[in-house]
PDB file of C-alpha atoms and ligand atoms in Angstrom:
ATOM      1  CA  MET A   1     -12.340 -17.682  74.753  1.00 57.00           C
ATOM      2  CA  THR A   2     -15.767 -17.136  73.205  1.00 67.00           C
ATOM      3  CA  ASN A   3     -17.118 -14.790  70.565  1.00 78.00           C
ATOM      4  CA  ASP A   4     -20.606 -14.274  69.171  1.00 90.00           C
ATOM      5  CA  LYS A   5     -20.067 -16.103  65.878  1.00 98.00           C
ATOM      6  CA  ILE A   6     -22.323 -18.957  64.776  1.00 98.00           C
ATOM      7  CA  ALA A   7     -20.853 -21.581  62.423  1.00 98.00           C
ATOM      8  CA  LEU A   8     -22.519 -24.501  60.641  1.00 99.00           C
ATOM      9  CA  VAL A   9     -20.362 -27.348  59.333  1.00 99.00           C
ATOM     10  CA  THR A  10     -22.080 -30.034  57.246  1.00 99.00           C
ATOM     11  CA  GLY A  11     -20.972 -33.649  57.652  1.00 98.00           C
ATOM     12  CA  ALA A  12     -19.320 -32.704  60.939  1.00 98.00           C
ATOM     13  CA  ASN A  13     -20.023 -35.885  62.900  1.00 98.00           C
ATOM     14  CA  LYS A  14     -16.623 -37.280  61.923  1.00 98.00           C
ATOM     15  CA  GLY A  15     -13.478 -36.770  59.857  1.00 98.00           C
ATOM     16  CA  ILE A  16     -12.299 -33.393  58.650  1.00 98.00           C
ATOM     17  CA  GLY A  17     -15.704 -31.787  59.282  1.00 98.00           C
ATOM     18  CA  LYS A  18     -15.549 -32.629  62.973  1.00 98.00           C
ATOM     19  CA  GLU A  19     -12.061 -31.130  63.168  1.00 98.00           C
ATOM     20  CA  ILE A  20     -13.217 -27.963  61.408  1.00 99.00           C
ATOM     21  CA  ALA A  21     -15.990 -27.711  64.000  1.00 98.00           C
ATOM     22  CA  ARG A  22     -13.511 -28.294  66.822  1.00 98.00           C
ATOM     23  CA  GLN A  23     -11.071 -25.661  65.582  1.00 98.00           C
ATOM     24  CA  LEU A  24     -13.819 -23.080  65.039  1.00 98.00           C
ATOM     25  CA  GLY A  25     -15.063 -23.916  68.552  1.00 98.00           C
ATOM     26  CA  GLU A  26     -11.557 -23.360  69.891  1.00 98.00           C
ATOM     27  CA  LEU A  27     -11.618 -19.896  68.298  1.00 98.00           C
ATOM     28  CA  GLY A  28     -14.767 -19.193  70.298  1.00 97.00           C
ATOM     29  CA  HIS A  29     -17.464 -19.817  67.701  1.00 98.00           C
ATOM     30  CA  THR A  30     -20.675 -21.601  68.605  1.00 98.00           C
ATOM     31  CA  VAL A  31     -20.582 -24.560  66.228  1.00 98.00           C
ATOM     32  CA  VAL A  32     -23.597 -26.326  64.811  1.00 98.00           C
ATOM     33  CA  ILE A  33     -22.673 -29.875  63.814  1.00 98.00           C
ATOM     34  CA  GLY A  34     -24.647 -30.837  60.712  1.00 98.00           C
ATOM     35  CA  SER A  35     -25.132 -34.597  60.599  1.00 98.00           C
ATOM     36  CA  ARG A  36     -27.504 -36.725  58.548  1.00 98.00           C
ATOM     37  CA  ASP A  37     -27.776 -39.033  61.563  1.00 98.00           C
ATOM     38  CA  LEU A  38     -28.775 -36.800  64.476  1.00 98.00           C
ATOM     39  CA  ALA A  39     -27.480 -39.225  67.130  1.00 98.00           C
ATOM     40  CA  ARG A  40     -23.999 -39.247  65.563  1.00 98.00           C
ATOM     41  CA  GLY A  41     -24.074 -35.447  65.380  1.00 98.00           C
ATOM     42  CA  GLU A  42     -25.142 -35.189  69.011  1.00 98.00           C
ATOM     43  CA  ALA A  43     -22.314 -37.527  70.043  1.00 98.00           C
ATOM     44  CA  ALA A  44     -19.781 -35.301  68.235  1.00 98.00           C
ATOM     45  CA  ALA A  45     -21.268 -32.142  69.776  1.00 98.00           C
ATOM     46  CA  LYS A  46     -21.112 -33.756  73.220  1.00 98.00           C
ATOM     47  CA  GLU A  47     -17.388 -34.455  72.742  1.00 98.00           C
ATOM     48  CA  LEU A  48     -16.736 -30.810  71.893  1.00 98.00           C
ATOM     49  CA  VAL A  49     -18.860 -29.578  74.791  1.00 98.00           C
ATOM     50  CA  ALA A  50     -16.929 -31.906  77.136  1.00 98.00           C
ATOM     51  CA  ASP A  51     -13.786 -30.129  75.920  1.00 98.00           C
ATOM     52  CA  GLY A  52     -15.275 -26.789  76.959  1.00 98.00           C
ATOM     53  CA  LEU A  53     -16.494 -25.680  73.511  1.00 98.00           C
ATOM     54  CA  ARG A  54     -19.926 -24.409  72.485  1.00 98.00           C
ATOM     55  CA  ALA A  55     -21.446 -26.994  70.159  1.00 98.00           C
ATOM     56  CA  GLU A  56     -24.846 -28.368  69.234  1.00 98.00           C
ATOM     57  CA  ALA A  57     -26.155 -30.716  66.541  1.00 98.00           C
ATOM     58  CA  VAL A  58     -28.753 -30.406  63.816  1.00 98.00           C
ATOM     59  CA  GLN A  59     -30.078 -33.129  61.535  1.00 98.00           C
ATOM     60  CA  LEU A  60     -28.882 -32.264  58.041  1.00 98.00           C
ATOM     61  CA  GLU A  61     -29.034 -34.569  55.016  1.00 98.00           C
ATOM     62  CA  VAL A  62     -27.674 -32.415  52.215  1.00 98.00           C
ATOM     63  CA  THR A  63     -29.564 -34.220  49.460  1.00 98.00           C
ATOM     64  CA  SER A  64     -32.935 -33.565  51.117  1.00 98.00           C
ATOM     65  CA  GLU A  65     -34.503 -30.126  50.598  1.00 98.00           C
ATOM     66  CA  GLN A  66     -36.805 -30.835  53.522  1.00 98.00           C
ATOM     67  CA  SER A  67     -33.926 -31.658  55.882  1.00 98.00           C
ATOM     68  CA  VAL A  68     -31.832 -28.690  54.769  1.00 98.00           C
ATOM     69  CA  GLN A  69     -34.783 -26.312  55.119  1.00 98.00           C
ATOM     70  CA  ALA A  70     -35.657 -27.689  58.563  1.00 98.00           C
ATOM     71  CA  ALA A  71     -32.027 -27.161  59.650  1.00 98.00           C
ATOM     72  CA  ALA A  72     -32.134 -23.558  58.406  1.00 98.00           C
ATOM     73  CA  THR A  73     -35.382 -22.962  60.301  1.00 98.00           C
ATOM     74  CA  ALA A  74     -33.890 -24.431  63.497  1.00 98.00           C
ATOM     75  CA  ILE A  75     -30.734 -22.276  63.225  1.00 98.00           C
ATOM     76  CA  GLU A  76     -32.829 -19.189  62.531  1.00 98.00           C
ATOM     77  CA  ARG A  77     -34.966 -19.892  65.593  1.00 98.00           C
ATOM     78  CA  GLU A  78     -31.938 -20.526  67.847  1.00 97.00           C
ATOM     79  CA  HIS A  79     -29.466 -17.946  66.554  1.00 97.00           C
ATOM     80  CA  GLY A  80     -31.146 -15.695  63.975  1.00 97.00           C
ATOM     81  CA  ARG A  81     -28.130 -15.692  61.629  1.00 98.00           C
ATOM     82  CA  LEU A  82     -25.115 -17.650  60.382  1.00 98.00           C
ATOM     83  CA  ASP A  83     -21.596 -16.150  60.379  1.00 98.00           C
ATOM     84  CA  VAL A  84     -19.840 -19.181  58.893  1.00 98.00           C
ATOM     85  CA  LEU A  85     -21.089 -21.915  56.575  1.00 99.00           C
ATOM     86  CA  VAL A  86     -18.716 -24.778  55.765  1.00 99.00           C
ATOM     87  CA  ASN A  87     -20.027 -27.132  53.072  1.00 99.00           C
ATOM     88  CA  ASN A  88     -17.953 -30.172  54.015  1.00 99.00           C
ATOM     89  CA  ALA A  89     -20.230 -33.207  53.519  1.00 99.00           C
ATOM     90  CA  ALA A  90     -19.243 -35.283  50.496  1.00 98.00           C
ATOM     91  CA  ILE A  91     -18.811 -38.820  49.240  1.00 98.00           C
ATOM     92  CA  ILE A  92     -16.731 -40.870  46.886  1.00 98.00           C
ATOM     93  CA  PRO A  93     -19.574 -42.921  45.388  1.00 98.00           C
ATOM     94  CA  ASP A  94     -19.476 -46.695  45.311  1.00 98.00           C
ATOM     95  CA  GLY A  95     -18.229 -47.776  41.899  1.00 98.00           C
ATOM     96  CA  ASP A  96     -16.411 -44.528  41.127  1.00 98.00           C
ATOM     97  CA  ALA A  97     -14.270 -45.181  38.071  1.00 98.00           C
ATOM     98  CA  ALA A  98     -12.798 -43.842  34.828  1.00 98.00           C
ATOM     99  CA  VAL A  99     -14.982 -42.251  32.145  1.00 98.00           C
ATOM    100  CA  SER A 100     -15.140 -45.519  30.192  1.00 98.00           C
ATOM    101  CA  ALA A 101     -16.138 -47.614  33.210  1.00 98.00           C
ATOM    102  CA  ILE A 102     -18.369 -45.597  35.529  1.00 98.00           C
ATOM    103  CA  ALA A 103     -22.029 -46.498  35.942  1.00 98.00           C
ATOM    104  CA  ALA A 104     -24.553 -43.668  35.621  1.00 98.00           C
ATOM    105  CA  GLY A 105     -25.740 -44.330  39.177  1.00 98.00           C
ATOM    106  CA  ALA A 106     -22.298 -43.646  40.661  1.00 98.00           C
ATOM    107  CA  LEU A 107     -22.003 -40.404  38.728  1.00 98.00           C
ATOM    108  CA  ARG A 108     -25.490 -39.337  39.825  1.00 98.00           C
ATOM    109  CA  ALA A 109     -24.750 -40.178  43.461  1.00 98.00           C
ATOM    110  CA  ALA A 110     -21.579 -38.060  43.425  1.00 98.00           C
ATOM    111  CA  TYR A 111     -23.399 -35.069  41.951  1.00 98.00           C
ATOM    112  CA  GLU A 112     -26.421 -35.468  44.232  1.00 98.00           C
ATOM    113  CA  THR A 113     -24.329 -35.123  47.402  1.00 98.00           C
ATOM    114  CA  ASN A 114     -21.232 -33.206  46.344  1.00 98.00           C
ATOM    115  CA  VAL A 115     -22.766 -30.612  44.031  1.00 98.00           C
ATOM    116  CA  ILE A 116     -26.532 -30.413  44.446  1.00 98.00           C
ATOM    117  CA  GLY A 117     -26.127 -30.883  48.205  1.00 98.00           C
ATOM    118  CA  VAL A 118     -23.765 -27.915  48.401  1.00 99.00           C
ATOM    119  CA  VAL A 119     -26.100 -25.743  46.329  1.00 98.00           C
ATOM    120  CA  LEU A 120     -29.248 -26.753  48.263  1.00 98.00           C
ATOM    121  CA  THR A 121     -27.566 -26.150  51.606  1.00 98.00           C
ATOM    122  CA  THR A 122     -26.108 -22.835  50.559  1.00 98.00           C
ATOM    123  CA  ALA A 123     -29.394 -21.596  49.103  1.00 98.00           C
ATOM    124  CA  ALA A 124     -31.296 -22.533  52.253  1.00 98.00           C
ATOM    125  CA  MET A 125     -28.719 -20.909  54.559  1.00 98.00           C
ATOM    126  CA  LEU A 126     -28.130 -17.765  52.493  1.00 98.00           C
ATOM    127  CA  PRO A 127     -30.893 -15.678  54.118  1.00 98.00           C
ATOM    128  CA  LEU A 128     -29.244 -16.387  57.505  1.00 98.00           C
ATOM    129  CA  VAL A 129     -25.755 -15.778  56.089  1.00 98.00           C
ATOM    130  CA  ARG A 130     -26.919 -12.398  54.780  1.00 98.00           C
ATOM    131  CA  LYS A 131     -28.103 -11.462  58.290  1.00 98.00           C
ATOM    132  CA  ALA A 132     -24.560 -11.810  59.695  1.00 97.00           C
ATOM    133  CA  ALA A 133     -22.004  -9.025  59.389  1.00 94.00           C
ATOM    134  CA  GLY A 134     -19.323 -10.214  56.965  1.00 95.00           C
ATOM    135  CA  ALA A 135     -20.092 -13.920  56.812  1.00 98.00           C
ATOM    136  CA  ARG A 136     -17.728 -16.498  55.309  1.00 98.00           C
ATOM    137  CA  ILE A 137     -18.673 -19.502  53.151  1.00 99.00           C
ATOM    138  CA  VAL A 138     -16.155 -22.301  52.619  1.00 99.00           C
ATOM    139  CA  ASN A 139     -16.751 -25.165  50.205  1.00 99.00           C
ATOM    140  CA  ILE A 140     -14.535 -28.162  50.816  1.00 98.00           C
ATOM    141  CA  SER A 141     -13.081 -29.131  47.470  1.00 98.00           C
ATOM    142  CA  SER A 142     -10.009 -31.136  46.518  1.00 98.00           C
ATOM    143  CA  GLU A 143      -6.906 -31.020  44.373  1.00 97.00           C
ATOM    144  CA  LEU A 144      -8.726 -33.781  42.470  1.00 98.00           C
ATOM    145  CA  GLY A 145     -11.197 -31.103  41.329  1.00 98.00           C
ATOM    146  CA  SER A 146      -8.412 -28.969  39.857  1.00 98.00           C
ATOM    147  CA  LEU A 147      -8.365 -29.225  36.047  1.00 98.00           C
ATOM    148  CA  THR A 148      -4.791 -27.947  36.116  1.00 98.00           C
ATOM    149  CA  ARG A 149      -3.583 -30.633  38.537  1.00 97.00           C
ATOM    150  CA  VAL A 150      -5.541 -33.557  37.065  1.00 97.00           C
ATOM    151  CA  GLY A 151      -4.659 -32.339  33.559  1.00 98.00           C
ATOM    152  CA  ASP A 152      -0.937 -32.510  34.282  1.00 98.00           C
ATOM    153  CA  PRO A 153       0.204 -35.972  33.102  1.00 97.00           C
ATOM    154  CA  GLU A 154       3.203 -35.754  35.462  1.00 97.00           C
ATOM    155  CA  SER A 155       0.893 -35.253  38.463  1.00 95.00           C
ATOM    156  CA  GLU A 156      -0.192 -38.098  40.748  1.00 94.00           C
ATOM    157  CA  MET A 157      -3.685 -36.580  40.464  1.00 95.00           C
ATOM    158  CA  SER A 158      -3.831 -37.628  36.789  1.00 97.00           C
ATOM    159  CA  THR A 159      -3.715 -41.289  37.831  1.00 97.00           C
ATOM    160  CA  MET A 160      -6.770 -41.131  40.143  1.00 96.00           C
ATOM    161  CA  LEU A 161      -9.579 -42.495  37.986  1.00 96.00           C
ATOM    162  CA  MET A 162     -12.641 -41.277  39.874  1.00 98.00           C
ATOM    163  CA  LEU A 163     -14.840 -39.368  37.437  1.00 98.00           C
ATOM    164  CA  GLY A 164     -17.700 -39.001  39.925  1.00 98.00           C
ATOM    165  CA  TYR A 165     -15.612 -37.495  42.706  1.00 98.00           C
ATOM    166  CA  ASN A 166     -13.168 -35.479  40.602  1.00 98.00           C
ATOM    167  CA  SER A 167     -15.724 -33.892  38.287  1.00 98.00           C
ATOM    168  CA  SER A 168     -18.121 -33.174  41.156  1.00 98.00           C
ATOM    169  CA  LYS A 169     -15.340 -31.309  42.981  1.00 98.00           C
ATOM    170  CA  ALA A 170     -14.539 -29.394  39.760  1.00 98.00           C
ATOM    171  CA  ALA A 171     -18.221 -28.411  39.755  1.00 98.00           C
ATOM    172  CA  VAL A 172     -17.921 -27.310  43.408  1.00 98.00           C
ATOM    173  CA  ASN A 173     -15.086 -25.050  42.285  1.00 98.00           C
ATOM    174  CA  MET A 174     -17.405 -23.418  39.737  1.00 98.00           C
ATOM    175  CA  VAL A 175     -20.160 -23.098  42.358  1.00 98.00           C
ATOM    176  CA  THR A 176     -17.592 -21.304  44.547  1.00 98.00           C
ATOM    177  CA  VAL A 177     -16.567 -18.848  41.826  1.00 98.00           C
ATOM    178  CA  MET A 178     -20.151 -18.141  40.774  1.00 98.00           C
ATOM    179  CA  LEU A 179     -21.359 -17.591  44.345  1.00 98.00           C
ATOM    180  CA  ALA A 180     -18.370 -15.344  45.066  1.00 98.00           C
ATOM    181  CA  ASN A 181     -19.306 -13.284  41.997  1.00 98.00           C
ATOM    182  CA  GLU A 182     -22.962 -13.154  43.035  1.00 98.00           C
ATOM    183  CA  LEU A 183     -22.069 -11.965  46.536  1.00 98.00           C
ATOM    184  CA  ARG A 184     -19.245  -9.582  45.597  1.00 98.00           C
ATOM    185  CA  GLY A 185     -19.670  -6.295  47.447  1.00 97.00           C
ATOM    186  CA  THR A 186     -21.869  -7.743  50.194  1.00 98.00           C
ATOM    187  CA  GLY A 187     -18.960  -8.410  52.579  1.00 98.00           C
ATOM    188  CA  ILE A 188     -19.552 -12.164  52.303  1.00 98.00           C
ATOM    189  CA  LEU A 189     -16.412 -14.013  51.158  1.00 98.00           C
ATOM    190  CA  VAL A 190     -16.736 -17.399  49.432  1.00 99.00           C
ATOM    191  CA  ASN A 191     -13.762 -19.707  48.915  1.00 99.00           C
ATOM    192  CA  ALA A 192     -12.916 -23.358  48.376  1.00 98.00           C
ATOM    193  CA  ALA A 193     -10.481 -25.365  50.522  1.00 98.00           C
ATOM    194  CA  ASP A 194      -8.386 -28.398  49.663  1.00 98.00           C
ATOM    195  CA  PRO A 195      -7.569 -30.245  52.911  1.00 98.00           C
ATOM    196  CA  GLY A 196      -4.985 -32.513  51.245  1.00 97.00           C
ATOM    197  CA  ASN A 197      -5.065 -36.261  51.662  1.00 97.00           C
ATOM    198  CA  CYS A 198      -6.025 -36.897  55.307  1.00 98.00           C
ATOM    199  CA  ALA A 199      -6.521 -40.050  57.347  1.00 97.00           C
ATOM    200  CA  THR A 200     -10.323 -40.458  57.467  1.00 98.00           C
ATOM    201  CA  ASP A 201     -12.901 -42.973  56.279  1.00 97.00           C
ATOM    202  CA  MET A 202     -12.776 -41.246  52.900  1.00 97.00           C
ATOM    203  CA  GLY A 203      -9.052 -40.464  52.686  1.00 96.00           C
ATOM    204  CA  GLY A 204      -7.859 -43.880  53.846  1.00 96.00           C
ATOM    205  CA  TRP A 205      -6.337 -44.496  57.235  1.00 95.00           C
ATOM    206  CA  ASP A 206      -2.781 -44.665  55.858  1.00 95.00           C
ATOM    207  CA  ALA A 207      -2.872 -41.040  54.673  1.00 96.00           C
ATOM    208  CA  LEU A 208      -0.075 -38.993  56.203  1.00 93.00           C
ATOM    209  CA  ARG A 209      -2.041 -35.879  57.132  1.00 97.00           C
ATOM    210  CA  THR A 210      -4.321 -35.777  60.158  1.00 98.00           C
ATOM    211  CA  PRO A 211      -7.908 -34.507  59.884  1.00 98.00           C
ATOM    212  CA  ALA A 212      -6.831 -31.600  62.095  1.00 98.00           C
ATOM    213  CA  GLN A 213      -4.144 -30.621  59.567  1.00 98.00           C
ATOM    214  CA  GLY A 214      -6.723 -30.891  56.788  1.00 98.00           C
ATOM    215  CA  ALA A 215      -9.188 -28.733  58.708  1.00 98.00           C
ATOM    216  CA  ALA A 216      -6.790 -25.830  59.206  1.00 98.00           C
ATOM    217  CA  VAL A 217      -7.082 -24.337  55.707  1.00 98.00           C
ATOM    218  CA  ALA A 218     -10.889 -24.333  55.907  1.00 98.00           C
ATOM    219  CA  VAL A 219     -10.732 -22.632  59.297  1.00 98.00           C
ATOM    220  CA  ARG A 220      -8.375 -20.003  57.903  1.00 98.00           C
ATOM    221  CA  LEU A 221     -10.823 -19.281  55.048  1.00 98.00           C
ATOM    222  CA  ALA A 222     -13.759 -19.282  57.486  1.00 98.00           C
ATOM    223  CA  THR A 223     -12.106 -16.575  59.567  1.00 98.00           C
ATOM    224  CA  LEU A 224     -10.660 -14.294  56.852  1.00 98.00           C
ATOM    225  CA  ASP A 225     -10.660 -10.618  57.610  1.00 98.00           C
ATOM    226  CA  ALA A 226     -12.555  -8.216  55.358  1.00 97.00           C
ATOM    227  CA  ALA A 227      -9.570  -7.773  53.030  1.00 97.00           C
ATOM    228  CA  GLY A 228      -9.392 -11.529  52.380  1.00 98.00           C
ATOM    229  CA  PRO A 229      -9.820 -13.173  48.978  1.00 98.00           C
ATOM    230  CA  THR A 230     -13.081 -14.402  47.499  1.00 98.00           C
ATOM    231  CA  GLY A 231     -13.658 -16.898  44.697  1.00 98.00           C
ATOM    232  CA  GLU A 232     -10.372 -18.779  45.205  1.00 98.00           C
ATOM    233  CA  LEU A 233      -9.202 -22.328  45.960  1.00 98.00           C
ATOM    234  CA  HIS A 234      -6.647 -22.652  48.767  1.00 98.00           C
ATOM    235  CA  ALA A 235      -4.590 -25.444  50.296  1.00 98.00           C
ATOM    236  CA  GLU A 236      -2.114 -25.368  53.163  1.00 96.00           C
ATOM    237  CA  SER A 237       0.589 -24.343  50.685  1.00 96.00           C
ATOM    238  CA  GLY A 238      -1.438 -21.347  49.461  1.00 97.00           C
ATOM    239  CA  ARG A 239      -3.632 -20.638  46.444  1.00 98.00           C
ATOM    240  CA  LEU A 240      -4.167 -23.548  44.017  1.00 97.00           C
ATOM    241  CA  PRO A 241      -4.916 -23.283  40.295  1.00 97.00           C
ATOM    242  CA  TRP A 242      -8.415 -24.244  39.120  1.00 97.00           C
TER     243      TRP A 242
HETATM  244  N1  NAP B 301      -9.864 -37.176  53.442  1.00 57.15           N
HETATM  245  C1  NAP B 301      -9.232 -36.706  52.387  1.00 57.15           C
HETATM  246  O1  NAP B 301      -8.127 -37.173  52.035  1.00 57.15           O
HETATM  247  C2  NAP B 301      -9.798 -35.555  51.589  1.00 57.15           C
HETATM  248  C3  NAP B 301      -8.981 -34.949  50.612  1.00 57.15           C
HETATM  249  C4  NAP B 301      -9.496 -33.875  49.888  1.00 57.15           C
HETATM  250  C5  NAP B 301     -10.780 -33.428  50.136  1.00 57.15           C
HETATM  251  N2  NAP B 301     -11.560 -34.057  51.096  1.00 57.15           N
HETATM  252  C6  NAP B 301     -12.903 -33.521  51.338  1.00 57.15           C
HETATM  253  O2  NAP B 301     -13.014 -33.218  52.730  1.00 57.15           O
HETATM  254  C7  NAP B 301     -14.398 -33.342  53.133  1.00 57.15           C
HETATM  255  C8  NAP B 301     -14.500 -34.263  54.340  1.00 57.15           C
HETATM  256  O3  NAP B 301     -13.992 -35.534  53.986  1.00 57.15           O
HETATM  257  P1  NAP B 301     -13.590 -36.630  55.061  1.00 57.15           P
HETATM  258  O4  NAP B 301     -12.327 -37.232  54.601  1.00 57.15           O
HETATM  259  O5  NAP B 301     -13.703 -36.079  56.428  1.00 57.15           O
HETATM  260  O6  NAP B 301     -14.756 -37.700  54.775  1.00 57.15           O
HETATM  261  P2  NAP B 301     -15.563 -38.677  55.772  1.00 57.15           P
HETATM  262  O7  NAP B 301     -14.740 -39.023  56.957  1.00 57.15           O
HETATM  263  O8  NAP B 301     -16.081 -39.756  54.878  1.00 57.15           O
HETATM  264  O9  NAP B 301     -16.766 -37.756  56.275  1.00 57.15           O
HETATM  265  C9  NAP B 301     -17.714 -37.295  55.359  1.00 57.15           C
HETATM  266  C10 NAP B 301     -18.833 -36.633  56.117  1.00 57.15           C
HETATM  267  O10 NAP B 301     -19.836 -36.232  55.167  1.00 57.15           O
HETATM  268  C11 NAP B 301     -21.082 -36.766  55.610  1.00 57.15           C
HETATM  269  N3  NAP B 301     -22.006 -36.985  54.501  1.00 57.15           N
HETATM  270  C12 NAP B 301     -21.850 -37.769  53.407  1.00 57.15           C
HETATM  271  N4  NAP B 301     -22.955 -37.720  52.651  1.00 57.15           N
HETATM  272  C13 NAP B 301     -23.823 -36.889  53.271  1.00 57.15           C
HETATM  273  C14 NAP B 301     -25.132 -36.445  52.994  1.00 57.15           C
HETATM  274  N5  NAP B 301     -25.794 -36.847  51.899  1.00 57.15           N
HETATM  275  N6  NAP B 301     -25.722 -35.565  53.851  1.00 57.15           N
HETATM  276  C15 NAP B 301     -25.067 -35.157  54.949  1.00 57.15           C
HETATM  277  N7  NAP B 301     -23.846 -35.570  55.293  1.00 57.15           N
HETATM  278  C16 NAP B 301     -23.226 -36.424  54.450  1.00 57.15           C
HETATM  279  C17 NAP B 301     -20.725 -38.055  56.328  1.00 57.15           C
HETATM  280  O11 NAP B 301     -21.799 -38.486  57.142  1.00 57.15           O
HETATM  281  P3  NAP B 301     -21.948 -40.034  57.630  1.00 57.15           P
HETATM  282  O12 NAP B 301     -21.012 -40.200  58.790  1.00 57.15           O
HETATM  283  O13 NAP B 301     -23.388 -40.125  57.971  1.00 57.15           O
HETATM  284  O14 NAP B 301     -21.550 -40.877  56.442  1.00 57.15           O
HETATM  285  C18 NAP B 301     -19.520 -37.564  57.121  1.00 57.15           C
HETATM  286  O15 NAP B 301     -19.940 -36.816  58.227  1.00 57.15           O
HETATM  287  C19 NAP B 301     -15.150 -33.843  51.907  1.00 57.15           C
HETATM  288  O16 NAP B 301     -15.722 -32.743  51.222  1.00 57.15           O
HETATM  289  C20 NAP B 301     -14.048 -34.464  51.058  1.00 57.15           C
HETATM  290  O17 NAP B 301     -14.393 -34.528  49.702  1.00 57.15           O
HETATM  291  C21 NAP B 301     -11.091 -35.105  51.814  1.00 57.15           C
END
């Protein structure tokens, strides 16, 4: 099954991003694997192509305006538009810690990739997104970015002392709401997805959910019909509070 949709997933050389790319490919999209290391991205694309999917790789370092702009230029040249943008690339910075213990460098690193990277990528891709009919933008967030969840002293989330990661994902939530507001009425829907704790390099290999399970909510938001929500955070269980 193929369709004419073009999807870019950042940080798609491994983990949840690769599974999002795979599942969009299985729905017939042509997937562009964004990877800061082009060889790793090409290896992932090759795997998907070997499974009969349409996939290609582009070098994309989300903290580099030059890299992001070059990726946008390459996608424009190849495809002329972007139907789906999934901002998936993120880090938990080395030395992430509680407010009282975190070093400024760890906080900066988290914001550089997880927030500024999302904004830079989105801004560079937006002209291509606007050229598609009814594009979808999905920012990969986390329950750890939910003020409601982390603010609940009974919640396991309140015990995870990672200011860099948690606050950067809370900022991604605000980016999502503000972009959804900016694009309201254009037919472009913008939402955030919480994959849940999945077994990846970031999530830890003892996590109970597979990357494929984590990818599913992002794929659902990336393929919403025109009546779908915008400016919301969703997990497998449904809408989450901010
Ligand atoms: N796993 C979980 O339990 C979990 C739970 C909630 C939310 N999430 C979110 O889900 C998303 C994917 O996480 P994951 O578990 O799949 O993590 P992962 O296995 O560590 O993969 C992260 C991906 O992001 C890429 N990346 C990191 N920094 C980048 C940069 N500056 N420019 C471009 N790419 C960059 C990595 O590239 P390299 O291979 O080059 O490092 C890799 O492809 C993230 O947004 C994460 O915050 C994960």
